[in-house]
Amino acid sequence: MTDADTFAKLQAEMRACTLCLDAGYWVQPPAVTQGSHRARMMTIGQAPGITEVEAGRPFNAGSGKRLFEWLGRAGIDEDWFRSTQYMTSVTKCYPGRQPSGSGDRVPSRAEQKLCQTFLDRELALVQPEVIIPIGRLAIALFFNNKLKLTEIIGTQMQIENNAWVIPLPHSSGASRWHQLQENRALIDKAVDLIAGHYHRLFG
Ligand code: SF4
């Protein structure tokens, strides 16, 4: 089986997955991911929102507009990135609204665990050289959860397989962190780091 076949099989498995529903969690499949198994850069978000499910692509609407404004400043074109790189999330299905109604529900640890096998397989198959975790949940996959975002954003870390991890804050309008004036310089630093790797990888 070629890598392309293995990738297509994984995508089909994710889209058909009902593990969370079977375990009694409210989620709205199908899984939302986008991109190529030949990607050298990978973004990992928290979970898709309803507009992502409707559009069938991650980081649609406002969160995507802001994310691609940041990546655009690193020289990255949105259409190019979406078609040649890879975009996924910690959990792949829409988790619904918070009980309070303000913003989307954060997937539980149990749901994250159920979906972890897919993320492990995506990372093993794509083997990205640059990983961009976006938001607390994805950042916690790589960085100590006790660190504040102000200690993490604007830094990079190399992991075992030599991939570079460059975190970004959650880019949704509901998140206030990226809107604070004092945090903008940290986002600029992260954008510069991403730009450096983008030019190293793609010239
Ligand atoms: S979030 Fe992940 S584990 Fe849960 S149903 Fe969707 S694809 Fe399956």
CSV table of N, CA, C and O in Angstrom, one decimal, residues 20-138:
chain,number,residue,atom,x,y,z
A,20,CYS,N,-16.6,8.5,19.9
A,20,CYS,CA,-17.1,9.3,21.0
A,20,CYS,C,-18.6,9.2,21.2
A,20,CYS,O,-19.0,9.1,22.3
A,21,LEU,N,-19.3,9.1,20.1
A,21,LEU,CA,-20.8,8.9,20.2
A,21,LEU,C,-21.0,7.5,20.9
A,21,LEU,O,-21.9,7.4,21.8
A,22,ASP,N,-20.3,6.5,20.5
A,22,ASP,CA,-20.5,5.2,21.1
A,22,ASP,C,-20.2,5.2,22.6
A,22,ASP,O,-20.8,4.4,23.4
A,23,ALA,N,-19.3,6.1,23.0
A,23,ALA,CA,-18.9,6.2,24.4
A,23,ALA,C,-19.8,7.1,25.2
A,23,ALA,O,-19.7,7.4,26.4
A,24,GLY,N,-20.8,7.7,24.5
A,24,GLY,CA,-21.8,8.6,25.2
A,24,GLY,C,-21.5,10.1,25.2
A,24,GLY,O,-22.2,10.8,25.8
A,25,TYR,N,-20.5,10.5,24.4
A,25,TYR,CA,-20.2,11.9,24.3
A,25,TYR,C,-20.9,12.5,23.2
A,25,TYR,O,-21.1,11.9,22.1
A,26,TRP,N,-21.3,13.8,23.3
A,26,TRP,CA,-22.0,14.5,22.3
A,26,TRP,C,-21.0,15.1,21.3
A,26,TRP,O,-20.2,16.0,21.7
A,27,VAL,N,-20.9,14.6,20.2
A,27,VAL,CA,-20.0,15.2,19.1
A,27,VAL,C,-20.8,15.1,17.8
A,27,VAL,O,-21.7,14.3,17.7
A,28,GLN,N,-20.4,16.0,16.9
A,28,GLN,CA,-21.0,15.9,15.6
A,28,GLN,C,-20.0,15.6,14.5
A,28,GLN,O,-19.2,16.4,14.1
A,29,PRO,N,-19.9,14.3,14.1
A,29,PRO,CA,-19.0,13.9,13.1
A,29,PRO,C,-19.5,14.5,11.8
A,29,PRO,O,-20.7,15.0,11.7
A,30,PRO,N,-18.8,14.5,10.7
A,30,PRO,CA,-17.5,13.8,10.5
A,30,PRO,C,-16.3,14.6,11.0
A,30,PRO,O,-16.4,15.8,11.2
A,31,ALA,N,-15.2,13.8,11.0
A,31,ALA,CA,-13.9,14.5,11.3
A,31,ALA,C,-13.6,15.5,10.2
A,31,ALA,O,-13.9,15.3,9.1
A,32,VAL,N,-13.0,16.6,10.7
A,32,VAL,CA,-12.6,17.7,9.7
A,32,VAL,C,-11.1,17.8,9.7
A,32,VAL,O,-10.5,18.2,10.7
A,33,THR,N,-10.5,17.5,8.6
A,33,THR,CA,-9.0,17.7,8.4
A,33,THR,C,-8.9,18.2,6.9
A,33,THR,O,-9.8,18.2,6.2
A,34,GLN,N,-7.7,18.6,6.6
A,34,GLN,CA,-7.4,19.1,5.2
A,34,GLN,C,-5.9,19.0,4.9
A,34,GLN,O,-5.1,19.2,5.8
A,35,GLY,N,-5.6,18.6,3.7
A,35,GLY,CA,-4.3,18.7,3.2
A,35,GLY,C,-3.7,17.4,2.6
A,35,GLY,O,-4.4,16.5,2.2
A,36,SER,N,-2.4,17.4,2.6
A,36,SER,CA,-1.7,16.3,1.9
A,36,SER,C,-0.8,15.5,2.8
A,36,SER,O,-0.2,16.0,3.8
A,37,HIS,N,-0.6,14.2,2.5
A,37,HIS,CA,0.3,13.4,3.2
A,37,HIS,C,1.8,13.7,3.0
A,37,HIS,O,2.6,13.3,3.7
A,38,ARG,N,2.0,14.5,1.9
A,38,ARG,CA,3.4,15.0,1.7
A,38,ARG,C,3.7,16.3,2.4
A,38,ARG,O,4.8,16.9,2.1
A,39,ALA,N,2.9,16.7,3.3
A,39,ALA,CA,3.1,18.0,4.0
A,39,ALA,C,4.4,18.0,4.7
A,39,ALA,O,4.8,17.0,5.2
A,40,ARG,N,5.0,19.2,4.8
A,40,ARG,CA,6.2,19.3,5.7
A,40,ARG,C,5.9,20.2,6.9
A,40,ARG,O,6.6,20.3,7.8
A,41,MET,N,4.7,20.9,6.8
A,41,MET,CA,4.3,21.6,8.0
A,41,MET,C,2.8,21.1,8.3
A,41,MET,O,2.1,20.8,7.4
A,42,MET,N,2.6,21.1,9.6
A,42,MET,CA,1.3,20.6,10.1
A,42,MET,C,0.7,21.5,11.2
A,42,MET,O,1.5,21.8,12.1
A,43,THR,N,-0.5,22.0,11.0
A,43,THR,CA,-1.1,22.7,12.2
A,43,THR,C,-2.0,21.7,12.9
A,43,THR,O,-2.6,20.8,12.3
A,44,ILE,N,-2.1,21.9,14.2
A,44,ILE,CA,-2.9,21.1,15.1
A,44,ILE,C,-3.8,22.0,15.9
A,44,ILE,O,-3.3,22.7,16.8
A,45,GLY,N,-5.1,22.1,15.6
A,45,GLY,CA,-6.0,22.9,16.4
A,45,GLY,C,-6.6,22.2,17.6
A,45,GLY,O,-6.2,21.0,17.9
A,46,GLN,N,-7.6,22.7,18.2
A,46,GLN,CA,-8.3,22.1,19.3
A,46,GLN,C,-9.3,21.1,18.8
A,46,GLN,O,-9.2,19.9,19.1
A,47,ALA,N,-10.3,21.6,18.1
A,47,ALA,CA,-11.4,20.7,17.5
A,47,ALA,C,-12.1,21.7,16.5
A,47,ALA,O,-12.1,22.9,16.7
A,48,PRO,N,-12.8,21.1,15.5
A,48,PRO,CA,-13.5,22.0,14.6
A,48,PRO,C,-14.7,22.6,15.2
A,48,PRO,O,-15.3,22.1,16.2
A,49,GLY,N,-15.0,23.8,14.7
A,49,GLY,CA,-16.3,24.5,15.1
A,49,GLY,C,-17.4,24.1,14.1
A,49,GLY,O,-17.1,23.4,13.1
A,50,ILE,N,-18.5,24.6,14.3
A,50,ILE,CA,-19.7,24.2,13.4
A,50,ILE,C,-19.4,24.8,12.0
A,50,ILE,O,-19.8,24.1,11.0
A,51,THR,N,-18.8,25.9,11.8
A,51,THR,CA,-18.6,26.4,10.5
A,51,THR,C,-17.5,25.6,9.8
A,51,THR,O,-17.5,25.5,8.5
A,52,GLU,N,-16.6,25.0,10.5
A,52,GLU,CA,-15.6,24.1,9.9
A,52,GLU,C,-16.3,22.8,9.4
A,52,GLU,O,-16.0,22.3,8.3
A,53,VAL,N,-17.3,22.3,10.2
A,53,VAL,CA,-18.0,21.1,9.8
A,53,VAL,C,-18.8,21.4,8.5
A,53,VAL,O,-18.8,20.7,7.5
A,54,GLU,N,-19.4,22.6,8.5
A,54,GLU,CA,-20.3,22.9,7.4
A,54,GLU,C,-19.4,23.1,6.1
A,54,GLU,O,-19.8,22.7,5.0
A,55,ALA,N,-18.3,23.8,6.3
A,55,ALA,CA,-17.4,24.0,5.1
A,55,ALA,C,-16.5,22.8,4.8
A,55,ALA,O,-15.9,22.7,3.7
A,56,GLY,N,-16.4,21.9,5.7
A,56,GLY,CA,-15.5,20.7,5.5
A,56,GLY,C,-14.1,21.0,5.5
A,56,GLY,O,-13.3,20.3,4.9
A,57,ARG,N,-13.7,22.1,6.2
A,57,ARG,CA,-12.2,22.4,6.3
A,57,ARG,C,-11.9,23.1,7.6
A,57,ARG,O,-12.7,23.9,8.1
A,58,PRO,N,-10.7,22.8,8.2
A,58,PRO,CA,-10.4,23.4,9.5
A,58,PRO,C,-10.1,24.9,9.3
A,58,PRO,O,-9.8,25.4,8.3
A,59,PHE,N,-10.3,25.6,10.4
A,59,PHE,CA,-10.0,27.0,10.5
A,59,PHE,C,-10.7,27.8,9.4
A,59,PHE,O,-10.0,28.5,8.6
A,60,ASN,N,-11.9,27.5,9.3
A,60,ASN,CA,-12.8,28.3,8.4
A,60,ASN,C,-13.2,29.6,9.1
A,60,ASN,O,-12.9,29.7,10.3
A,61,ALA,N,-13.8,30.5,8.5
A,61,ALA,CA,-14.4,31.7,9.1
A,61,ALA,C,-13.3,32.5,9.9
A,61,ALA,O,-12.2,32.6,9.5
A,62,GLY,N,-13.8,33.1,11.0
A,62,GLY,CA,-13.0,34.0,11.7
A,62,GLY,C,-11.6,33.5,12.2
A,62,GLY,O,-10.6,34.2,12.1
A,63,SER,N,-11.7,32.3,12.8
A,63,SER,CA,-10.4,31.7,13.4
A,63,SER,C,-9.4,31.5,12.2
A,63,SER,O,-8.2,31.7,12.4
A,64,GLY,N,-9.9,31.1,11.1
A,64,GLY,CA,-9.0,30.8,9.9
A,64,GLY,C,-8.5,32.1,9.3
A,64,GLY,O,-7.3,32.2,8.9
A,65,LYS,N,-9.4,33.1,9.4
A,65,LYS,CA,-9.0,34.4,8.8
A,65,LYS,C,-7.8,35.0,9.6
A,65,LYS,O,-6.8,35.4,9.1
A,66,ARG,N,-7.9,34.8,10.9
A,66,ARG,CA,-6.8,35.4,11.8
A,66,ARG,C,-5.6,34.5,11.7
A,66,ARG,O,-4.4,35.0,11.6
A,67,LEU,N,-5.8,33.1,11.7
A,67,LEU,CA,-4.6,32.3,11.5
A,67,LEU,C,-3.9,32.5,10.2
A,67,LEU,O,-2.6,32.7,10.2
A,68,PHE,N,-4.6,32.7,9.1
A,68,PHE,CA,-3.9,32.9,7.9
A,68,PHE,C,-3.4,34.3,7.7
A,68,PHE,O,-2.6,34.6,6.8
A,69,GLU,N,-3.9,35.2,8.5
A,69,GLU,CA,-3.3,36.6,8.6
A,69,GLU,C,-1.9,36.4,9.2
A,69,GLU,O,-0.9,37.0,8.7
A,70,TRP,N,-1.8,35.6,10.3
A,70,TRP,CA,-0.5,35.4,10.9
A,70,TRP,C,0.4,34.7,10.0
A,70,TRP,O,1.6,35.1,9.8
A,71,LEU,N,-0.1,33.6,9.4
A,71,LEU,CA,0.8,32.8,8.5
A,71,LEU,C,1.2,33.6,7.3
A,71,LEU,O,2.3,33.5,6.7
A,72,GLY,N,0.2,34.4,6.8
A,72,GLY,CA,0.5,35.3,5.7
A,72,GLY,C,1.7,36.2,5.9
A,72,GLY,O,2.5,36.5,5.0
A,73,ARG,N,1.8,36.7,7.2
A,73,ARG,CA,2.9,37.6,7.5
A,73,ARG,C,4.2,36.8,7.5
A,73,ARG,O,5.3,37.4,7.4
A,74,ALA,N,4.1,35.4,7.6
A,74,ALA,CA,5.3,34.6,7.5
A,74,ALA,C,5.6,34.3,6.0
A,74,ALA,O,6.5,33.5,5.7
A,75,GLY,N,4.8,34.8,5.1
A,75,GLY,CA,5.0,34.5,3.7
A,75,GLY,C,4.2,33.4,3.1
A,75,GLY,O,4.4,33.0,2.0
A,76,ILE,N,3.3,32.8,3.9
A,76,ILE,CA,2.6,31.6,3.6
A,76,ILE,C,1.2,32.0,3.0
A,76,ILE,O,0.4,32.7,3.6
A,77,ASP,N,1.0,31.4,1.8
A,77,ASP,CA,-0.3,31.6,1.1
A,77,ASP,C,-1.3,30.6,1.6
A,77,ASP,O,-1.1,29.4,1.7
A,78,GLU,N,-2.5,31.1,1.9
A,78,GLU,CA,-3.6,30.2,2.4
A,78,GLU,C,-3.9,29.0,1.5
A,78,GLU,O,-4.0,27.9,1.9
A,79,ASP,N,-4.2,29.3,0.2
A,79,ASP,CA,-4.6,28.2,-0.7
A,79,ASP,C,-3.5,27.2,-0.8
A,79,ASP,O,-3.7,26.0,-0.9
A,80,TRP,N,-2.3,27.7,-0.9
A,80,TRP,CA,-1.1,26.8,-1.1
A,80,TRP,C,-1.0,25.9,0.2
A,80,TRP,O,-0.8,24.7,0.1
A,81,PHE,N,-1.1,26.6,1.4
A,81,PHE,CA,-1.0,25.8,2.6
A,81,PHE,C,-2.1,24.7,2.7
A,81,PHE,O,-1.8,23.6,3.1
A,82,ARG,N,-3.3,25.1,2.4
A,82,ARG,CA,-4.4,24.2,2.6
A,82,ARG,C,-4.3,23.0,1.7
A,82,ARG,O,-4.7,21.9,2.0
A,83,SER,N,-3.8,23.2,0.5
A,83,SER,CA,-3.7,22.1,-0.5
A,83,SER,C,-2.4,21.3,-0.4
A,83,SER,O,-2.4,20.1,-0.8
A,84,THR,N,-1.3,21.9,0.1
A,84,THR,CA,-0.1,21.1,0.1
A,84,THR,C,0.4,20.7,1.5
A,84,THR,O,1.3,19.8,1.6
A,85,GLN,N,0.0,21.4,2.5
A,85,GLN,CA,0.4,21.1,3.9
A,85,GLN,C,-0.8,20.3,4.6
A,85,GLN,O,-1.7,19.9,3.9
A,86,TYR,N,-0.7,20.2,5.9
A,86,TYR,CA,-1.8,19.4,6.5
A,86,TYR,C,-2.3,20.1,7.8
A,86,TYR,O,-1.5,20.7,8.6
A,87,MET,N,-3.6,20.1,7.9
A,87,MET,CA,-4.3,20.7,9.1
A,87,MET,C,-5.2,19.7,9.8
A,87,MET,O,-6.1,19.1,9.2
A,88,THR,N,-5.0,19.6,11.1
A,88,THR,CA,-5.8,18.6,11.8
A,88,THR,C,-6.0,19.2,13.2
A,88,THR,O,-5.8,20.4,13.5
A,89,SER,N,-6.5,18.4,14.1
A,89,SER,CA,-6.8,18.9,15.5
A,89,SER,C,-6.7,17.8,16.5
A,89,SER,O,-6.7,16.6,16.1
A,90,VAL,N,-6.7,18.2,17.8
A,90,VAL,CA,-6.6,17.2,18.8
A,90,VAL,C,-7.8,16.2,18.8
A,90,VAL,O,-7.6,15.0,18.8
A,91,THR,N,-9.0,16.7,18.7
A,91,THR,CA,-10.2,15.9,18.4
A,91,THR,C,-10.8,16.4,17.1
A,91,THR,O,-10.7,17.6,16.9
A,92,LYS,N,-11.3,15.5,16.4
A,92,LYS,CA,-11.6,15.8,14.9
A,92,LYS,C,-13.0,16.2,14.7
A,92,LYS,O,-13.4,16.6,13.6
A,93,CYS,N,-13.9,15.9,15.6
A,93,CYS,CA,-15.4,16.2,15.4
A,93,CYS,C,-15.8,17.4,16.2
A,93,CYS,O,-15.3,17.7,17.3
A,94,TYR,N,-16.8,18.1,15.7
A,94,TYR,CA,-17.4,19.2,16.4
A,94,TYR,C,-17.9,18.8,17.8
A,94,TYR,O,-18.8,18.0,17.9
A,95,PRO,N,-17.4,19.5,18.9
A,95,PRO,CA,-17.9,19.0,20.2
A,95,PRO,C,-19.1,19.8,20.8
A,95,PRO,O,-19.5,19.5,21.9
A,96,GLY,N,-19.7,20.7,20.0
A,96,GLY,CA,-20.9,21.4,20.4
A,96,GLY,C,-20.5,22.6,21.3
A,96,GLY,O,-19.4,22.9,21.6
A,97,ARG,N,-21.6,23.3,21.7
A,97,ARG,CA,-21.4,24.5,22.5
A,97,ARG,C,-21.2,24.1,24.0
A,97,ARG,O,-21.6,23.1,24.5
A,98,GLN,N,-20.6,25.0,24.7
A,98,GLN,CA,-20.4,24.9,26.2
A,98,GLN,C,-21.8,24.9,26.8
A,98,GLN,O,-22.7,25.6,26.2
A,99,PRO,N,-22.1,24.3,27.9
A,99,PRO,CA,-23.4,24.4,28.6
A,99,PRO,C,-23.8,25.8,28.8
A,99,PRO,O,-25.0,26.2,28.7
A,100,SER,N,-22.9,26.7,29.1
A,100,SER,CA,-23.2,28.1,29.3
A,100,SER,C,-23.6,28.8,28.0
A,100,SER,O,-24.2,29.9,28.0
A,101,GLY,N,-23.3,28.2,26.9
A,101,GLY,CA,-23.6,28.7,25.6
A,101,GLY,C,-22.6,29.7,25.0
A,101,GLY,O,-22.7,30.1,23.9
A,102,SER,N,-21.5,30.0,25.8
A,102,SER,CA,-20.5,30.9,25.3
A,102,SER,C,-19.3,30.1,24.8
A,102,SER,O,-18.5,29.5,25.5
A,103,GLY,N,-19.3,30.0,23.5
A,103,GLY,CA,-18.2,29.3,22.8
A,103,GLY,C,-18.4,27.8,22.7
A,103,GLY,O,-19.3,27.3,23.3
A,104,ASP,N,-17.5,27.2,22.1
A,104,ASP,CA,-17.5,25.7,21.9
A,104,ASP,C,-17.0,25.0,23.1
A,104,ASP,O,-16.1,25.5,23.8
A,105,ARG,N,-17.5,23.8,23.3
A,105,ARG,CA,-17.1,23.0,24.5
A,105,ARG,C,-15.6,22.5,24.2
A,105,ARG,O,-15.3,22.2,23.1
A,106,VAL,N,-14.8,22.5,25.3
A,106,VAL,CA,-13.5,21.9,25.2
A,106,VAL,C,-13.6,20.4,25.3
A,106,VAL,O,-14.2,19.9,26.3
A,107,PRO,N,-13.1,19.6,24.3
A,107,PRO,CA,-13.2,18.2,24.4
A,107,PRO,C,-12.6,17.7,25.7
A,107,PRO,O,-11.6,18.2,26.2
A,108,SER,N,-13.3,16.7,26.3
A,108,SER,CA,-12.8,16.1,27.6
A,108,SER,C,-11.5,15.3,27.4
A,108,SER,O,-11.2,14.9,26.3
A,109,ARG,N,-10.8,15.0,28.5
A,109,ARG,CA,-9.6,14.2,28.4
A,109,ARG,C,-10.0,12.8,27.8
A,109,ARG,O,-9.2,12.3,27.1
A,110,ALA,N,-11.2,12.3,28.2
A,110,ALA,CA,-11.5,11.0,27.6
A,110,ALA,C,-11.7,11.0,26.1
A,110,ALA,O,-11.3,10.1,25.4
A,111,GLU,N,-12.3,12.1,25.6
A,111,GLU,CA,-12.5,12.3,24.2
A,111,GLU,C,-11.1,12.4,23.5
A,111,GLU,O,-10.9,11.9,22.4
A,112,GLN,N,-10.3,13.2,24.1
A,112,GLN,CA,-8.9,13.4,23.6
A,112,GLN,C,-8.2,12.1,23.5
A,112,GLN,O,-7.5,11.8,22.5
A,113,LYS,N,-8.4,11.2,24.5
A,113,LYS,CA,-7.7,9.9,24.5
A,113,LYS,C,-8.3,9.0,23.4
A,113,LYS,O,-7.5,8.3,22.7
A,114,LEU,N,-9.6,9.1,23.2
A,114,LEU,CA,-10.2,8.3,22.1
A,114,LEU,C,-9.7,8.7,20.8
A,114,LEU,O,-9.5,7.9,19.9
A,115,CYS,N,-9.4,10.0,20.6
A,115,CYS,CA,-9.0,10.5,19.3
A,115,CYS,C,-7.5,10.5,19.1
A,115,CYS,O,-7.0,10.6,18.0
A,116,GLN,N,-6.7,10.2,20.2
A,116,GLN,CA,-5.3,10.3,20.2
A,116,GLN,C,-4.7,9.4,19.1
A,116,GLN,O,-3.7,9.7,18.4
A,117,THR,N,-5.3,8.2,19.0
A,117,THR,CA,-4.7,7.2,18.0
A,117,THR,C,-4.7,7.8,16.6
A,117,THR,O,-3.7,7.5,15.8
A,118,PHE,N,-5.7,8.6,16.3
A,118,PHE,CA,-5.7,9.2,14.9
A,118,PHE,C,-4.6,10.2,14.8
A,118,PHE,O,-3.9,10.3,13.8
A,119,LEU,N,-4.4,11.0,15.8
A,119,LEU,CA,-3.3,12.1,15.7
A,119,LEU,C,-2.0,11.4,15.7
A,119,LEU,O,-1.1,11.8,14.9
A,120,ASP,N,-1.8,10.3,16.4
A,120,ASP,CA,-0.5,9.5,16.4
A,120,ASP,C,-0.3,9.0,15.0
A,120,ASP,O,0.8,9.1,14.4
A,121,ARG,N,-1.3,8.5,14.4
A,121,ARG,CA,-1.2,7.9,13.0
A,121,ARG,C,-0.9,9.1,12.0
A,121,ARG,O,-0.2,8.9,11.0
A,122,GLU,N,-1.6,10.2,12.1
A,122,GLU,CA,-1.3,11.3,11.2
A,122,GLU,C,0.1,11.8,11.3
A,122,GLU,O,0.8,12.0,10.3
A,123,LEU,N,0.6,11.9,12.5
A,123,LEU,CA,2.0,12.4,12.7
A,123,LEU,C,3.0,11.3,12.2
A,123,LEU,O,4.0,11.7,11.5
A,124,ALA,N,2.7,10.1,12.4
A,124,ALA,CA,3.6,9.0,11.9
A,124,ALA,C,3.6,9.0,10.4
A,124,ALA,O,4.6,8.7,9.7
A,125,LEU,N,2.5,9.2,9.8
A,125,LEU,CA,2.4,9.1,8.3
A,125,LEU,C,2.9,10.3,7.6
A,125,LEU,O,3.7,10.2,6.7
A,126,VAL,N,2.5,11.5,8.1
A,126,VAL,CA,3.0,12.8,7.4
A,126,VAL,C,4.4,13.1,7.8
A,126,VAL,O,5.2,13.6,7.0
A,127,GLN,N,4.8,12.8,9.0
A,127,GLN,CA,6.2,13.2,9.5
A,127,GLN,C,6.5,14.6,9.2
A,127,GLN,O,7.5,14.9,8.5
A,128,PRO,N,5.7,15.5,9.7
A,128,PRO,CA,6.0,16.9,9.5
A,128,PRO,C,7.3,17.4,10.1
A,128,PRO,O,7.7,16.9,11.1
A,129,GLU,N,7.9,18.3,9.4
A,129,GLU,CA,9.2,18.9,9.9
A,129,GLU,C,8.9,20.1,10.8
A,129,GLU,O,9.8,20.5,11.6
A,130,VAL,N,7.8,20.7,10.6
A,130,VAL,CA,7.3,21.8,11.5
A,130,VAL,C,5.9,21.6,11.9
A,130,VAL,O,5.0,21.3,11.1
A,131,ILE,N,5.7,21.6,13.2
A,131,ILE,CA,4.4,21.4,13.8
A,131,ILE,C,3.9,22.7,14.5
A,131,ILE,O,4.7,23.2,15.3
A,132,ILE,N,2.7,23.1,14.1
A,132,ILE,CA,2.2,24.4,14.7
A,132,ILE,C,1.0,24.0,15.6
A,132,ILE,O,-0.1,23.9,15.0
A,133,PRO,N,1.1,23.8,16.9
A,133,PRO,CA,-0.1,23.6,17.7
A,133,PRO,C,-0.7,24.9,18.0
A,133,PRO,O,0.0,25.9,18.3
A,134,ILE,N,-2.0,25.0,17.9
A,134,ILE,CA,-2.8,26.2,18.0
A,134,ILE,C,-3.7,26.1,19.2
A,134,ILE,O,-4.7,25.3,19.1
A,135,GLY,N,-3.5,26.9,20.2
A,135,GLY,CA,-4.4,26.9,21.4
A,135,GLY,C,-3.9,25.9,22.4
A,135,GLY,O,-3.1,25.0,22.1
A,136,ARG,N,-4.4,26.2,23.6
A,136,ARG,CA,-3.9,25.5,24.8
A,136,ARG,C,-3.9,23.9,24.7
A,136,ARG,O,-2.9,23.3,25.1
A,137,LEU,N,-5.0,23.4,24.2
A,137,LEU,CA,-5.1,21.9,24.2
A,137,LEU,C,-4.1,21.3,23.3
A,137,LEU,O,-3.5,20.3,23.7
A,138,ALA,N,-3.8,21.9,22.1
A,138,ALA,CA,-2.8,21.3,21.2
A,138,ALA,C,-1.4,21.6,21.8
A,138,ALA,O,-0.5,20.8,21.7
